[in-house]
Amino acid sequence: MARRSSGLFRSAGLGKHAERAAGYGVAHRPAGFESGIHQRIPALKGRPVQPILVLREVSLTFNGSGASGGEGLEALEAVSFTVYAEEFVCLLGPSGSGKSTLLRILGGLLPPTRGEVHFALGRTARIGMVFQQANLLPWRTVLGNITLPLELQGVDLATARRRAQEMVELMGLQGFESAWPRDLSGGMAQRVALARALVHDPDLLLLDEPFGALDALTRERMWDELLRLWQSRRKTVLMVTHSISEALFLADRVLVFRQRPGRVKLDLTVDLPRPRREEIRYTPHFGKLARQLKEAIGGDTPILKE
């Protein structure tokens, strides 16, 4: 059984991985570490090569239910990967491959059965999370929904409102501060949800299909909004999606998950230039990367260990 200790989920027999994960921090990098990462992930050039999140052999099994019990459902099996500071990573795969379950583990909503999750900042790491539905509180205004995380942290109301107003301006929500959630379009509601997730300045932003419920045109506009937000705030982002185009347009890397039990079967570097514009989706190289991902999702791509 895994347990949380000093920001790290540990399990018996995995101590060596904890030491290795900690060593990825600052002092014990091998020669050529940064140049190797820059070569593998060109988008990180000019950015700090600092691991912010390390997963080692993370597994999750849901216990059997009902009168007969059962062996339980294995949702994730030995998931291992590293995410670097300011990196944008998409998790792609078929339904039921454990992507959303993994995000809930990272958000502290589920404990893993085995393995470990190491945050570089330990227990001080701040995490923001946005789901497919905006989940705004209907009895709070737009500004009131955005201030909520700060209020829960004990921030004084004047400071909370000032910081929320900054997010309103960043997300283009001016004039809607006093609006109620019922009066917002789907795209506007998701902007509020993003503002709420960012208002406490998270170190890691987890996005669980945040645009999945939107129509195609609104969804594509939100891609541009998210990239603009990411470029200005330089947050580390881990995003679940079922869309190959969405993953390639947004991400530095795409991790393809196999069908249950979920496990990374392909770690693809998206070597497309930034900033990205709509036209890039119609280039031959974009099409080549899309075919690679499609084959990985539907084919027999071997599992690649990090």
PDB file of C-alpha atoms in Angstrom:
ATOM      1  CA  MET A   1       0.000   0.000   0.000  1.00  0.00           C
ATOM      2  CA  ALA A   2       1.406   3.385  -0.982  1.00  0.00           C
ATOM      3  CA  ARG A   3       1.518   6.213   1.495  1.00  0.00           C
ATOM      4  CA  ARG A   4       2.334   9.893   1.285  1.00  0.00           C
ATOM      5  CA  SER A   5       5.520  11.088   2.959  1.00  0.00           C
ATOM      6  CA  SER A   6       7.178  14.483   2.479  1.00  0.00           C
ATOM      7  CA  GLY A   7       5.353  15.079  -0.770  1.00  0.00           C
ATOM      8  CA  LEU A   8       6.206  11.605  -2.024  1.00  0.00           C
ATOM      9  CA  PHE A   9       4.016   8.545  -2.460  1.00  0.00           C
ATOM     10  CA  ARG A  10       6.170   5.574  -1.430  1.00  0.00           C
ATOM     11  CA  SER A  11       5.705   1.827  -1.393  1.00  0.00           C
ATOM     12  CA  ALA A  12       7.781  -1.055  -0.075  1.00  0.00           C
ATOM     13  CA  GLY A  13      10.734  -1.960  -2.247  1.00  0.00           C
ATOM     14  CA  LEU A  14      10.807   1.316  -4.177  1.00  0.00           C
ATOM     15  CA  GLY A  15      13.261   3.298  -2.058  1.00  0.00           C
ATOM     16  CA  LYS A  16      15.884   3.300  -4.814  1.00  0.00           C
ATOM     17  CA  HIS A  17      13.415   5.082  -7.086  1.00  0.00           C
ATOM     18  CA  ALA A  18      12.842   7.740  -4.427  1.00  0.00           C
ATOM     19  CA  GLU A  19      16.585   8.371  -4.251  1.00  0.00           C
ATOM     20  CA  ARG A  20      16.792   8.549  -8.026  1.00  0.00           C
ATOM     21  CA  ALA A  21      13.830  10.919  -8.229  1.00  0.00           C
ATOM     22  CA  ALA A  22      15.324  13.193  -5.597  1.00  0.00           C
ATOM     23  CA  GLY A  23      18.626  13.128  -7.474  1.00  0.00           C
ATOM     24  CA  TYR A  24      16.941  14.512 -10.565  1.00  0.00           C
ATOM     25  CA  GLY A  25      16.470  17.760  -8.655  1.00  0.00           C
ATOM     26  CA  VAL A  26      19.636  19.823  -8.818  1.00  0.00           C
ATOM     27  CA  ALA A  27      22.901  18.407  -7.556  1.00  0.00           C
ATOM     28  CA  HIS A  28      23.337  14.964  -9.106  1.00  0.00           C
ATOM     29  CA  ARG A  29      22.600  15.420 -12.778  1.00  0.00           C
ATOM     30  CA  PRO A  30      24.826  13.429 -15.143  1.00  0.00           C
ATOM     31  CA  ALA A  31      27.117  15.237 -17.568  1.00  0.00           C
ATOM     32  CA  GLY A  32      25.219  16.493 -20.591  1.00  0.00           C
ATOM     33  CA  PHE A  33      21.873  16.292 -18.794  1.00  0.00           C
ATOM     34  CA  GLU A  34      20.557  19.679 -19.942  1.00  0.00           C
ATOM     35  CA  SER A  35      21.799  19.369 -23.526  1.00  0.00           C
ATOM     36  CA  GLY A  36      20.266  15.907 -23.736  1.00  0.00           C
ATOM     37  CA  ILE A  37      16.897  17.175 -22.544  1.00  0.00           C
ATOM     38  CA  HIS A  38      17.045  20.129 -24.953  1.00  0.00           C
ATOM     39  CA  GLN A  39      17.791  17.738 -27.806  1.00  0.00           C
ATOM     40  CA  ARG A  40      14.893  15.467 -26.841  1.00  0.00           C
ATOM     41  CA  ILE A  41      12.461  18.307 -26.086  1.00  0.00           C
ATOM     42  CA  PRO A  42      13.444  21.296 -28.267  1.00  0.00           C
ATOM     43  CA  ALA A  43      10.620  23.422 -26.844  1.00  0.00           C
ATOM     44  CA  LEU A  44      12.476  23.547 -23.511  1.00  0.00           C
ATOM     45  CA  LYS A  45      15.399  25.486 -24.999  1.00  0.00           C
ATOM     46  CA  GLY A  46      15.691  28.755 -23.137  1.00  0.00           C
ATOM     47  CA  ARG A  47      13.611  27.408 -20.245  1.00  0.00           C
ATOM     48  CA  PRO A  48      14.806  25.923 -16.936  1.00  0.00           C
ATOM     49  CA  VAL A  49      15.517  22.195 -17.186  1.00  0.00           C
ATOM     50  CA  GLN A  50      14.151  21.399 -13.755  1.00  0.00           C
ATOM     51  CA  PRO A  51      12.035  18.296 -13.120  1.00  0.00           C
ATOM     52  CA  ILE A  52       8.896  19.347 -11.297  1.00  0.00           C
ATOM     53  CA  LEU A  53       7.138  15.976 -11.250  1.00  0.00           C
ATOM     54  CA  VAL A  54       8.528  12.420 -11.276  1.00  0.00           C
ATOM     55  CA  LEU A  55       6.313   9.326 -11.390  1.00  0.00           C
ATOM     56  CA  ARG A  56       7.828   5.922 -10.618  1.00  0.00           C
ATOM     57  CA  GLU A  57       5.915   2.688 -11.219  1.00  0.00           C
ATOM     58  CA  VAL A  58       2.568   4.236 -10.245  1.00  0.00           C
ATOM     59  CA  SER A  59      -0.225   1.641 -10.187  1.00  0.00           C
ATOM     60  CA  LEU A  60      -3.825   1.742  -9.029  1.00  0.00           C
ATOM     61  CA  THR A  61      -6.253  -1.118  -8.484  1.00  0.00           C
ATOM     62  CA  PHE A  62      -9.834  -0.489  -7.440  1.00  0.00           C
ATOM     63  CA  ASN A  63     -11.072  -3.104  -4.986  1.00  0.00           C
ATOM     64  CA  GLY A  64     -13.762  -5.519  -6.157  1.00  0.00           C
ATOM     65  CA  SER A  65     -17.304  -4.604  -5.157  1.00  0.00           C
ATOM     66  CA  GLY A  66     -20.549  -6.443  -4.695  1.00  0.00           C
ATOM     67  CA  ALA A  67     -21.432  -9.612  -2.817  1.00  0.00           C
ATOM     68  CA  SER A  68     -18.917 -11.722  -4.707  1.00  0.00           C
ATOM     69  CA  GLY A  69     -16.045  -9.303  -4.160  1.00  0.00           C
ATOM     70  CA  GLY A  70     -13.758 -10.016  -7.086  1.00  0.00           C
ATOM     71  CA  GLU A  71     -10.132  -9.368  -7.869  1.00  0.00           C
ATOM     72  CA  GLY A  72     -10.642  -5.658  -8.427  1.00  0.00           C
ATOM     73  CA  LEU A  73     -10.097  -3.433 -11.443  1.00  0.00           C
ATOM     74  CA  GLU A  74      -6.529  -2.547 -12.382  1.00  0.00           C
ATOM     75  CA  ALA A  75      -6.770   1.009 -13.723  1.00  0.00           C
ATOM     76  CA  LEU A  76      -3.055   1.883 -13.954  1.00  0.00           C
ATOM     77  CA  GLU A  77       0.023  -0.308 -14.206  1.00  0.00           C
ATOM     78  CA  ALA A  78       3.573   0.895 -13.524  1.00  0.00           C
ATOM     79  CA  VAL A  79       3.234   4.393 -14.985  1.00  0.00           C
ATOM     80  CA  SER A  80       6.589   6.202 -15.060  1.00  0.00           C
ATOM     81  CA  PHE A  81       7.516   9.553 -16.573  1.00  0.00           C
ATOM     82  CA  THR A  82       9.033  12.947 -15.730  1.00  0.00           C
ATOM     83  CA  VAL A  83       7.561  16.403 -16.334  1.00  0.00           C
ATOM     84  CA  TYR A  84       9.838  19.451 -16.445  1.00  0.00           C
ATOM     85  CA  ALA A  85       9.171  22.992 -15.257  1.00  0.00           C
ATOM     86  CA  GLU A  86       7.130  25.072 -17.738  1.00  0.00           C
ATOM     87  CA  GLU A  87       6.523  22.034 -19.944  1.00  0.00           C
ATOM     88  CA  PHE A  88       3.128  21.396 -21.566  1.00  0.00           C
ATOM     89  CA  VAL A  89       2.375  17.654 -21.648  1.00  0.00           C
ATOM     90  CA  CYS A  90      -0.771  15.999 -23.009  1.00  0.00           C
ATOM     91  CA  LEU A  91      -2.016  12.544 -22.011  1.00  0.00           C
ATOM     92  CA  LEU A  92      -3.721  10.871 -24.962  1.00  0.00           C
ATOM     93  CA  GLY A  93      -5.415   7.508 -25.228  1.00  0.00           C
ATOM     94  CA  PRO A  94      -8.676   5.590 -25.523  1.00  0.00           C
ATOM     95  CA  SER A  95     -11.445   5.891 -22.953  1.00  0.00           C
ATOM     96  CA  GLY A  96     -10.748   3.740 -19.925  1.00  0.00           C
ATOM     97  CA  SER A  97      -6.956   3.972 -20.168  1.00  0.00           C
ATOM     98  CA  GLY A  98      -6.594   5.652 -16.777  1.00  0.00           C
ATOM     99  CA  LYS A  99      -5.660   9.179 -17.869  1.00  0.00           C
ATOM    100  CA  SER A 100      -8.225  10.979 -15.709  1.00  0.00           C
ATOM    101  CA  THR A 101      -7.541   8.568 -12.856  1.00  0.00           C
ATOM    102  CA  LEU A 102      -3.874   9.520 -13.001  1.00  0.00           C
ATOM    103  CA  LEU A 103      -4.738  13.219 -12.816  1.00  0.00           C
ATOM    104  CA  ARG A 104      -6.790  12.540  -9.698  1.00  0.00           C
ATOM    105  CA  ILE A 105      -3.794  10.822  -8.124  1.00  0.00           C
ATOM    106  CA  LEU A 106      -1.621  13.829  -8.939  1.00  0.00           C
ATOM    107  CA  GLY A 107      -4.265  16.161  -7.543  1.00  0.00           C
ATOM    108  CA  GLY A 108      -4.329  14.242  -4.258  1.00  0.00           C
ATOM    109  CA  LEU A 109      -7.883  12.975  -4.801  1.00  0.00           C
ATOM    110  CA  LEU A 110      -6.837   9.301  -5.009  1.00  0.00           C
ATOM    111  CA  PRO A 111      -3.909   7.428  -3.427  1.00  0.00           C
ATOM    112  CA  PRO A 112      -2.008   5.009  -5.690  1.00  0.00           C
ATOM    113  CA  THR A 113      -1.927   1.333  -4.786  1.00  0.00           C
ATOM    114  CA  ARG A 114       1.799   1.134  -5.538  1.00  0.00           C
ATOM    115  CA  GLY A 115       4.571   3.423  -6.701  1.00  0.00           C
ATOM    116  CA  GLU A 116       5.461   7.001  -5.957  1.00  0.00           C
ATOM    117  CA  VAL A 117       4.735  10.523  -7.121  1.00  0.00           C
ATOM    118  CA  HIS A 118       7.473  13.019  -6.350  1.00  0.00           C
ATOM    119  CA  PHE A 119       6.872  16.767  -6.524  1.00  0.00           C
ATOM    120  CA  ALA A 120      10.069  18.807  -6.562  1.00  0.00           C
ATOM    121  CA  LEU A 121       8.531  21.200  -4.026  1.00  0.00           C
ATOM    122  CA  GLY A 122       7.226  18.423  -1.769  1.00  0.00           C
ATOM    123  CA  ARG A 123       4.244  19.329   0.387  1.00  0.00           C
ATOM    124  CA  THR A 124       4.537  23.002  -0.560  1.00  0.00           C
ATOM    125  CA  ALA A 125       3.616  22.287  -4.196  1.00  0.00           C
ATOM    126  CA  ARG A 126       0.490  24.172  -5.284  1.00  0.00           C
ATOM    127  CA  ILE A 127      -1.790  22.394  -7.758  1.00  0.00           C
ATOM    128  CA  GLY A 128      -4.653  23.792  -9.824  1.00  0.00           C
ATOM    129  CA  MET A 129      -7.196  21.519 -11.497  1.00  0.00           C
ATOM    130  CA  VAL A 130      -9.865  22.050 -14.167  1.00  0.00           C
ATOM    131  CA  PHE A 131     -12.392  19.377 -15.141  1.00  0.00           C
ATOM    132  CA  GLN A 132     -14.481  18.822 -18.276  1.00  0.00           C
ATOM    133  CA  GLN A 133     -17.393  20.595 -16.602  1.00  0.00           C
ATOM    134  CA  ALA A 134     -16.640  24.021 -15.145  1.00  0.00           C
ATOM    135  CA  ASN A 135     -18.260  23.069 -11.803  1.00  0.00           C
ATOM    136  CA  LEU A 136     -18.855  26.689 -10.831  1.00  0.00           C
ATOM    137  CA  LEU A 137     -20.827  27.356  -7.661  1.00  0.00           C
ATOM    138  CA  PRO A 138     -24.229  28.620  -8.882  1.00  0.00           C
ATOM    139  CA  TRP A 139     -24.760  30.849  -5.831  1.00  0.00           C
ATOM    140  CA  ARG A 140     -21.508  32.748  -6.425  1.00  0.00           C
ATOM    141  CA  THR A 141     -20.801  35.345  -9.085  1.00  0.00           C
ATOM    142  CA  VAL A 142     -17.911  35.052 -11.524  1.00  0.00           C
ATOM    143  CA  LEU A 143     -15.665  37.043  -9.186  1.00  0.00           C
ATOM    144  CA  GLY A 144     -16.888  35.058  -6.180  1.00  0.00           C
ATOM    145  CA  ASN A 145     -16.044  31.757  -7.869  1.00  0.00           C
ATOM    146  CA  ILE A 146     -12.542  32.965  -8.693  1.00  0.00           C
ATOM    147  CA  THR A 147     -11.830  34.171  -5.152  1.00  0.00           C
ATOM    148  CA  LEU A 148     -12.948  30.877  -3.581  1.00  0.00           C
ATOM    149  CA  PRO A 149      -9.525  29.109  -3.469  1.00  0.00           C
ATOM    150  CA  LEU A 150      -7.953  32.158  -1.836  1.00  0.00           C
ATOM    151  CA  GLU A 151     -10.750  32.412   0.723  1.00  0.00           C
ATOM    152  CA  LEU A 152     -10.248  28.745   1.619  1.00  0.00           C
ATOM    153  CA  GLN A 153      -6.550  29.489   2.166  1.00  0.00           C
ATOM    154  CA  GLY A 154      -7.417  32.291   4.576  1.00  0.00           C
ATOM    155  CA  VAL A 155      -6.383  35.157   2.303  1.00  0.00           C
ATOM    156  CA  ASP A 156      -8.097  38.391   3.314  1.00  0.00           C
ATOM    157  CA  LEU A 157     -11.047  39.326   1.105  1.00  0.00           C
ATOM    158  CA  ALA A 158      -9.531  42.552  -0.242  1.00  0.00           C
ATOM    159  CA  THR A 159      -6.405  40.736  -1.435  1.00  0.00           C
ATOM    160  CA  ALA A 160      -8.474  37.862  -2.826  1.00  0.00           C
ATOM    161  CA  ARG A 161     -10.641  40.236  -4.842  1.00  0.00           C
ATOM    162  CA  ARG A 162      -7.620  42.115  -6.161  1.00  0.00           C
ATOM    163  CA  ARG A 163      -5.955  38.921  -7.345  1.00  0.00           C
ATOM    164  CA  ALA A 164      -9.228  37.633  -8.785  1.00  0.00           C
ATOM    165  CA  GLN A 165      -9.640  40.873 -10.728  1.00  0.00           C
ATOM    166  CA  GLU A 166      -6.174  40.345 -12.211  1.00  0.00           C
ATOM    167  CA  MET A 167      -7.321  36.932 -13.435  1.00  0.00           C
ATOM    168  CA  VAL A 168     -10.536  38.448 -14.825  1.00  0.00           C
ATOM    169  CA  GLU A 169      -8.436  40.778 -16.960  1.00  0.00           C
ATOM    170  CA  LEU A 170      -6.030  38.012 -17.993  1.00  0.00           C
ATOM    171  CA  MET A 171      -8.904  35.767 -19.116  1.00  0.00           C
ATOM    172  CA  GLY A 172     -10.839  38.518 -20.892  1.00  0.00           C
ATOM    173  CA  LEU A 173     -13.771  38.380 -18.466  1.00  0.00           C
ATOM    174  CA  GLN A 174     -14.076  42.128 -17.890  1.00  0.00           C
ATOM    175  CA  GLY A 175     -17.687  43.171 -17.456  1.00  0.00           C
ATOM    176  CA  PHE A 176     -18.752  39.714 -16.257  1.00  0.00           C
ATOM    177  CA  GLU A 177     -17.509  39.992 -12.672  1.00  0.00           C
ATOM    178  CA  SER A 178     -21.059  40.134 -11.288  1.00  0.00           C
ATOM    179  CA  ALA A 179     -22.564  37.598 -13.709  1.00  0.00           C
ATOM    180  CA  TRP A 180     -23.994  34.313 -12.454  1.00  0.00           C
ATOM    181  CA  PRO A 181     -22.800  30.947 -13.817  1.00  0.00           C
ATOM    182  CA  ARG A 182     -26.230  30.254 -15.356  1.00  0.00           C
ATOM    183  CA  ASP A 183     -25.781  33.283 -17.622  1.00  0.00           C
ATOM    184  CA  LEU A 184     -22.421  32.178 -19.061  1.00  0.00           C
ATOM    185  CA  SER A 185     -21.729  30.286 -22.272  1.00  0.00           C
ATOM    186  CA  GLY A 186     -19.734  27.061 -22.068  1.00  0.00           C
ATOM    187  CA  GLY A 187     -16.560  28.804 -23.196  1.00  0.00           C
ATOM    188  CA  MET A 188     -17.003  31.641 -20.706  1.00  0.00           C
ATOM    189  CA  ALA A 189     -17.639  29.177 -17.871  1.00  0.00           C
ATOM    190  CA  GLN A 190     -14.413  27.336 -18.682  1.00  0.00           C
ATOM    191  CA  ARG A 191     -12.518  30.624 -18.675  1.00  0.00           C
ATOM    192  CA  VAL A 192     -13.816  31.226 -15.161  1.00  0.00           C
ATOM    193  CA  ALA A 193     -12.762  27.693 -14.165  1.00  0.00           C
ATOM    194  CA  LEU A 194      -9.259  28.334 -15.531  1.00  0.00           C
ATOM    195  CA  ALA A 195      -9.077  31.657 -13.702  1.00  0.00           C
ATOM    196  CA  ARG A 196     -10.129  29.940 -10.473  1.00  0.00           C
ATOM    197  CA  ALA A 197      -7.447  27.271 -10.937  1.00  0.00           C
ATOM    198  CA  LEU A 198      -4.742  29.868 -11.590  1.00  0.00           C
ATOM    199  CA  VAL A 199      -5.613  32.498  -8.996  1.00  0.00           C
ATOM    200  CA  HIS A 200      -3.469  30.884  -6.281  1.00  0.00           C
ATOM    201  CA  ASP A 201      -0.462  30.710  -8.656  1.00  0.00           C
ATOM    202  CA  PRO A 202      -0.139  26.896  -8.898  1.00  0.00           C
ATOM    203  CA  ASP A 203       3.143  25.175  -9.659  1.00  0.00           C
ATOM    204  CA  LEU A 204       1.307  22.519 -11.675  1.00  0.00           C
ATOM    205  CA  LEU A 205      -1.921  22.912 -13.658  1.00  0.00           C
ATOM    206  CA  LEU A 206      -3.938  19.720 -14.250  1.00  0.00           C
ATOM    207  CA  LEU A 207      -6.530  19.872 -17.043  1.00  0.00           C
ATOM    208  CA  ASP A 208      -8.967  16.971 -17.443  1.00  0.00           C
ATOM    209  CA  GLU A 209     -10.502  17.426 -20.903  1.00  0.00           C
ATOM    210  CA  PRO A 210     -11.388  21.052 -20.109  1.00  0.00           C
ATOM    211  CA  PHE A 211     -12.822  21.689 -23.584  1.00  0.00           C
ATOM    212  CA  GLY A 212     -14.465  18.310 -24.165  1.00  0.00           C
ATOM    213  CA  ALA A 213     -18.008  19.614 -23.641  1.00  0.00           C
ATOM    214  CA  LEU A 214     -17.616  22.603 -25.990  1.00  0.00           C
ATOM    215  CA  ASP A 215     -18.611  22.846 -29.650  1.00  0.00           C
ATOM    216  CA  ALA A 216     -15.808  22.563 -32.212  1.00  0.00           C
ATOM    217  CA  LEU A 217     -15.418  26.283 -32.961  1.00  0.00           C
ATOM    218  CA  THR A 218     -15.455  27.325 -29.302  1.00  0.00           C
ATOM    219  CA  ARG A 219     -13.020  24.536 -28.497  1.00  0.00           C
ATOM    220  CA  GLU A 220     -10.509  25.748 -31.067  1.00  0.00           C
ATOM    221  CA  ARG A 221     -10.801  29.325 -29.790  1.00  0.00           C
ATOM    222  CA  MET A 222     -10.069  28.008 -26.305  1.00  0.00           C
ATOM    223  CA  TRP A 223      -6.894  26.350 -27.618  1.00  0.00           C
ATOM    224  CA  ASP A 224      -5.623  29.797 -28.586  1.00  0.00           C
ATOM    225  CA  GLU A 225      -6.697  31.216 -25.213  1.00  0.00           C
ATOM    226  CA  LEU A 226      -4.916  28.444 -23.326  1.00  0.00           C
ATOM    227  CA  LEU A 227      -1.699  28.860 -25.316  1.00  0.00           C
ATOM    228  CA  ARG A 228      -1.790  32.620 -24.747  1.00  0.00           C
ATOM    229  CA  LEU A 229      -2.274  31.998 -21.037  1.00  0.00           C
ATOM    230  CA  TRP A 230       0.525  29.424 -20.922  1.00  0.00           C
ATOM    231  CA  GLN A 231       2.923  31.687 -22.835  1.00  0.00           C
ATOM    232  CA  SER A 232       2.281  34.582 -20.439  1.00  0.00           C
ATOM    233  CA  ARG A 233       2.277  32.623 -17.160  1.00  0.00           C
ATOM    234  CA  ARG A 234       4.712  29.808 -18.033  1.00  0.00           C
ATOM    235  CA  LYS A 235       2.974  27.219 -15.912  1.00  0.00           C
ATOM    236  CA  THR A 236       3.714  23.504 -16.026  1.00  0.00           C
ATOM    237  CA  VAL A 237       0.647  21.869 -17.582  1.00  0.00           C
ATOM    238  CA  LEU A 238      -0.516  18.253 -17.677  1.00  0.00           C
ATOM    239  CA  MET A 239      -3.646  17.863 -19.803  1.00  0.00           C
ATOM    240  CA  VAL A 240      -5.891  14.898 -20.625  1.00  0.00           C
ATOM    241  CA  THR A 241      -7.442  14.828 -24.086  1.00  0.00           C
ATOM    242  CA  HIS A 242      -8.970  12.409 -26.598  1.00  0.00           C
ATOM    243  CA  SER A 243      -8.152  14.711 -29.524  1.00  0.00           C
ATOM    244  CA  ILE A 244      -4.976  14.130 -31.529  1.00  0.00           C
ATOM    245  CA  SER A 245      -5.188  17.607 -33.084  1.00  0.00           C
ATOM    246  CA  GLU A 246      -5.650  19.226 -29.683  1.00  0.00           C
ATOM    247  CA  ALA A 247      -2.667  17.375 -28.233  1.00  0.00           C
ATOM    248  CA  LEU A 248      -0.347  18.289 -31.111  1.00  0.00           C
ATOM    249  CA  PHE A 249      -1.448  21.919 -31.267  1.00  0.00           C
ATOM    250  CA  LEU A 250      -0.922  22.516 -27.549  1.00  0.00           C
ATOM    251  CA  ALA A 251       1.792  20.231 -26.217  1.00  0.00           C
ATOM    252  CA  ASP A 252       5.569  19.944 -26.056  1.00  0.00           C
ATOM    253  CA  ARG A 253       5.165  16.187 -25.520  1.00  0.00           C
ATOM    254  CA  VAL A 254       2.322  13.704 -25.904  1.00  0.00           C
ATOM    255  CA  LEU A 255       2.174  10.569 -23.747  1.00  0.00           C
ATOM    256  CA  VAL A 256       0.019   7.881 -25.340  1.00  0.00           C
ATOM    257  CA  PHE A 257      -1.675   5.487 -22.924  1.00  0.00           C
ATOM    258  CA  ARG A 258      -2.639   1.936 -23.785  1.00  0.00           C
ATOM    259  CA  GLN A 259      -6.026   0.447 -22.943  1.00  0.00           C
ATOM    260  CA  ARG A 260      -6.666  -0.651 -19.357  1.00  0.00           C
ATOM    261  CA  PRO A 261      -4.596  -1.162 -17.346  1.00  0.00           C
ATOM    262  CA  GLY A 262      -3.236   2.211 -18.376  1.00  0.00           C
ATOM    263  CA  ARG A 263       0.449   2.570 -19.054  1.00  0.00           C
ATOM    264  CA  VAL A 264       2.562   4.885 -21.223  1.00  0.00           C
ATOM    265  CA  LYS A 265       3.212   3.165 -24.555  1.00  0.00           C
ATOM    266  CA  LEU A 266       4.638   6.139 -26.469  1.00  0.00           C
ATOM    267  CA  ASP A 267       6.337   9.375 -25.399  1.00  0.00           C
ATOM    268  CA  LEU A 268       6.283  11.636 -28.462  1.00  0.00           C
ATOM    269  CA  THR A 269       8.147  14.940 -28.683  1.00  0.00           C
ATOM    270  CA  VAL A 270       6.101  17.534 -30.596  1.00  0.00           C
ATOM    271  CA  ASP A 271       8.826  19.282 -32.574  1.00  0.00           C
ATOM    272  CA  LEU A 272       6.584  22.008 -33.965  1.00  0.00           C
ATOM    273  CA  PRO A 273       7.721  25.636 -33.661  1.00  0.00           C
ATOM    274  CA  ARG A 274       6.153  28.074 -31.214  1.00  0.00           C
ATOM    275  CA  PRO A 275       4.168  30.259 -31.118  1.00  0.00           C
ATOM    276  CA  ARG A 276       1.671  28.031 -32.899  1.00  0.00           C
ATOM    277  CA  ARG A 277      -0.968  29.284 -35.298  1.00  0.00           C
ATOM    278  CA  GLU A 278      -3.921  27.526 -36.885  1.00  0.00           C
ATOM    279  CA  GLU A 279      -2.030  27.119 -40.168  1.00  0.00           C
ATOM    280  CA  ILE A 280       0.417  24.679 -38.568  1.00  0.00           C
ATOM    281  CA  ARG A 281      -2.361  22.072 -38.379  1.00  0.00           C
ATOM    282  CA  TYR A 282      -2.336  21.826 -42.190  1.00  0.00           C
ATOM    283  CA  THR A 283       1.398  21.250 -42.613  1.00  0.00           C
ATOM    284  CA  PRO A 284       2.859  17.886 -43.714  1.00  0.00           C
ATOM    285  CA  HIS A 285       4.816  17.486 -40.470  1.00  0.00           C
ATOM    286  CA  PHE A 286       1.702  18.000 -38.345  1.00  0.00           C
ATOM    287  CA  GLY A 287       0.034  15.284 -40.411  1.00  0.00           C
ATOM    288  CA  LYS A 288       3.016  12.968 -39.934  1.00  0.00           C
ATOM    289  CA  LEU A 289       2.907  13.395 -36.149  1.00  0.00           C
ATOM    290  CA  ALA A 290      -0.855  12.859 -36.160  1.00  0.00           C
ATOM    291  CA  ARG A 291      -0.420   9.558 -38.005  1.00  0.00           C
ATOM    292  CA  GLN A 292       2.188   8.437 -35.461  1.00  0.00           C
ATOM    293  CA  LEU A 293      -0.219   9.115 -32.611  1.00  0.00           C
ATOM    294  CA  LYS A 294      -3.140   7.468 -34.377  1.00  0.00           C
ATOM    295  CA  GLU A 295      -1.091   4.334 -35.032  1.00  0.00           C
ATOM    296  CA  ALA A 296       0.092   4.271 -31.413  1.00  0.00           C
ATOM    297  CA  ILE A 297      -3.460   4.518 -30.082  1.00  0.00           C
ATOM    298  CA  GLY A 298      -4.850   1.858 -32.367  1.00  0.00           C
ATOM    299  CA  GLY A 299      -1.823  -0.301 -33.084  1.00  0.00           C
ATOM    300  CA  ASP A 300       0.572  -2.563 -31.266  1.00  0.00           C
ATOM    301  CA  THR A 301       3.204   0.027 -30.401  1.00  0.00           C
ATOM    302  CA  PRO A 302       5.550  -1.524 -27.810  1.00  0.00           C
ATOM    303  CA  ILE A 303       5.628  -0.028 -24.336  1.00  0.00           C
ATOM    304  CA  LEU A 304       8.553   2.366 -23.969  1.00  0.00           C
ATOM    305  CA  LYS A 305      10.189   2.660 -20.574  1.00  0.00           C
ATOM    306  CA  GLU A 306      11.579   6.044 -19.580  1.00  0.00           C
TER     307      GLU A 306
END
